[in-house]
Structures are given as C-alpha cells and as structure tokens.
XYZ file of C-alpha atoms in Angstrom:
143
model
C -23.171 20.048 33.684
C -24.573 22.741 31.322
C -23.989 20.295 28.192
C -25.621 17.191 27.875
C -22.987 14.471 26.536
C -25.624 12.414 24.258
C -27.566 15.950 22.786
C -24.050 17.820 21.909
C -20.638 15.298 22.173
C -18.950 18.125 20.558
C -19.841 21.592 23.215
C -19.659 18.491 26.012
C -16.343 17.693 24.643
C -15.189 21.442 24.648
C -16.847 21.937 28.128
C -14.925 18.879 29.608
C -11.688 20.337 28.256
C -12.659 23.638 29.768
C -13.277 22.142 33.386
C -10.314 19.976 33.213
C -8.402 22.902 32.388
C -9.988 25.191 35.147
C -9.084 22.249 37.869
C -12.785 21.873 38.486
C -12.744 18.165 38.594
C -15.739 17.783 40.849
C -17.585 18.926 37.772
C -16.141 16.300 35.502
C -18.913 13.755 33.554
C -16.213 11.391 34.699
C -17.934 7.769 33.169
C -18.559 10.032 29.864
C -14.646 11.362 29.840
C -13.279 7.589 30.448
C -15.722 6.282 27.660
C -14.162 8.786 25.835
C -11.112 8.089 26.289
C -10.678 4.380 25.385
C -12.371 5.295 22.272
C -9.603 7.184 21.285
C -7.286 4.047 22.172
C -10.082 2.157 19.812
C -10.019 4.844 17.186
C -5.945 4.772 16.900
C -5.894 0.871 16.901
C -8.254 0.537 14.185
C -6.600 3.429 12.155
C -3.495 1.503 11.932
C -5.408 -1.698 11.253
C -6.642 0.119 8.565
C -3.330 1.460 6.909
C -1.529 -2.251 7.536
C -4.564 -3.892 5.961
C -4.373 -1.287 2.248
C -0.654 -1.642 2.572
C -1.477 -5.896 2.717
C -3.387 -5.548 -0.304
C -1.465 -3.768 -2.339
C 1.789 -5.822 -1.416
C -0.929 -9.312 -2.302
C -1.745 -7.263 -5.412
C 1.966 -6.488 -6.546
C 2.843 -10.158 -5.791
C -0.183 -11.714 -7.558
C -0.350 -9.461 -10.727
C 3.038 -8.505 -11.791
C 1.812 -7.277 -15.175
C -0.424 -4.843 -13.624
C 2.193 -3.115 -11.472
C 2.072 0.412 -11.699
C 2.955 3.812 -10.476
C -0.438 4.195 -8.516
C -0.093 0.851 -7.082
C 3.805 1.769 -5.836
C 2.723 5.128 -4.595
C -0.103 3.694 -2.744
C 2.225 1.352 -1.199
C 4.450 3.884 -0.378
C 1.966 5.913 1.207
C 0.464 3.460 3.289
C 3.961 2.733 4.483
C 4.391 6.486 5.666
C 1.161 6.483 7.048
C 1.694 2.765 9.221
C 4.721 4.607 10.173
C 3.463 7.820 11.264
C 0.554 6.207 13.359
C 3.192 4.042 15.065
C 5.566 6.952 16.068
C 2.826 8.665 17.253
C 1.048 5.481 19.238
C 4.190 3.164 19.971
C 2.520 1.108 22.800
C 0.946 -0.496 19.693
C 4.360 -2.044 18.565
C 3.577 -4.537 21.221
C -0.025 -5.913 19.556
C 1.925 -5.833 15.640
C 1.510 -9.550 15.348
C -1.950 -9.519 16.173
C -2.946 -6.114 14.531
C -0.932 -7.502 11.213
C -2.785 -10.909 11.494
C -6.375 -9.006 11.552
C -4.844 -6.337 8.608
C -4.314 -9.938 6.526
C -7.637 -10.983 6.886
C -9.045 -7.727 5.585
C -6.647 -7.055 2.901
C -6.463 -10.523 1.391
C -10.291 -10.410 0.963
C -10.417 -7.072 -0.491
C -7.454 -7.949 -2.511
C -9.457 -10.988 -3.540
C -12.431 -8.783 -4.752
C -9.665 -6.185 -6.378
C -8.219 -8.720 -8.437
C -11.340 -10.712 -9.294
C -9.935 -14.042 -8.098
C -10.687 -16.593 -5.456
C -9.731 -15.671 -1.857
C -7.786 -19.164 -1.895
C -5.629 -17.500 -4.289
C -4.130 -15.693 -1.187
C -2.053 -17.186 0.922
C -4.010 -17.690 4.474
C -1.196 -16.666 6.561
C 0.660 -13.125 5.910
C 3.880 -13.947 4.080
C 5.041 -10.324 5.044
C 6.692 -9.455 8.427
C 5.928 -6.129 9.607
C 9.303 -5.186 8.704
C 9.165 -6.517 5.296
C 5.886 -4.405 4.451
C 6.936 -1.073 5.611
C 10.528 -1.351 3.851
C 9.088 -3.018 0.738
C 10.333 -0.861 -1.965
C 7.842 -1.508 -4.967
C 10.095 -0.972 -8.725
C 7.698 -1.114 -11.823
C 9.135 -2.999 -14.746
C-alpha cells in the first residue's frame, strides 16, 4: 500500500477506491475498508438521530410555548421533516430501528428543549408523545 490509512484517510480513501476499481483486491487494506465501512452505517444512523431529535424539540417547543410560535420555529420544523425524510429514502433499512432511533432522538431533544425553553426537564413528558408519523406530517400553523 503506497498510502498509509492513519497518516492520510483521505489519498488512502481515494487509493482504495482506485484498487477496488482496478479489480486489484489482493491489494485491498481490507480490516481498514470494513472499519470504514460500518462507519458510514454509524455516520447515517446518527445523522438521522440527529434530524429526529431537532425535529423533537421543536415539536416539545411548539407544544410547550404556544405564544412563542413562530415562522422560524415552523420552518425549522418543516425542514427537519424534509431532511428525516430524505435520510430515510436514502437509508430505508433504518425504518426498521424508528422506535428505537425516535426513543434516543426524545432523550436528546427533550433536554435541549429543556435548556431552549429555560424550564425543568420534568416539564417534558418522559416518553415521546409523537409517533414517527405524527412528527414528519406535523404541519406547524402560527396564530
């Protein structure tokens, strides 16, 4: 291997890609490539952790400040419901973890939402009162 996977991931990235793409598998840093790989399983799970859990909080802070709605808050929403959506079309073995991923989302969002709102965590339900459904068809009207 010309490129070292620890001194440049990026060249040993490009260089894998190369040699896969030549057929020279023999020359494959094969434990490096499957390390590699699951990361970008890790990376895509934890992206759409990370949209559910914004769209959580902003759906906990809609419900728990009404007079504070607004047209940032309902955009937000709306694009953290695109964005959920988009990372599920493009990853849709991870429709089968949704309870789990939404249950870890909660957790996140209802503290942050806690710390948004400057109120007590127990102020937040401690189980999600939105289904997955219900959060990515929410449709947020300001009053």
């Amino acid at each position: 291997m010309a490129v070292h996977y620890e001194h440049d991931a990026y060249a040993w990235a490009l260089e894998q890609a190369g040699l896969l793409r030549a057929g020279k598998l023999e020359q494959l840093d094969l434990e490096h490539l499957a390390e590699e790989i699951e990361s970008m399983g890790k990376s895509e799970r934890r992206a759409l952790v990370s949209q559910l859990a914004r769209l959580l909080m902003h759906l906990l802070k809609w419900d728990h400040q009404p007079e504070r709605r607004s047209r940032s808050w309902r955009l937000t929403i709306i694009d953290a419901q695109a964005k959920t959506n988009r990372l599920l079309n493009d990853n849709p073995s991870l429709k089968a973890s949704l309870p789990e991923l939404m249950s870890e989302a909660y957790e996140d969002a209802r503290r942050a939402a806690a710390i948004e709102t400057d109120s007590e965590l127990h102020a937040f339900p401690e189980k999600c009162m939105y289904s997955f459904d219900e959060a990515v068809t929410f449709q947020p009207v300001e009053h």
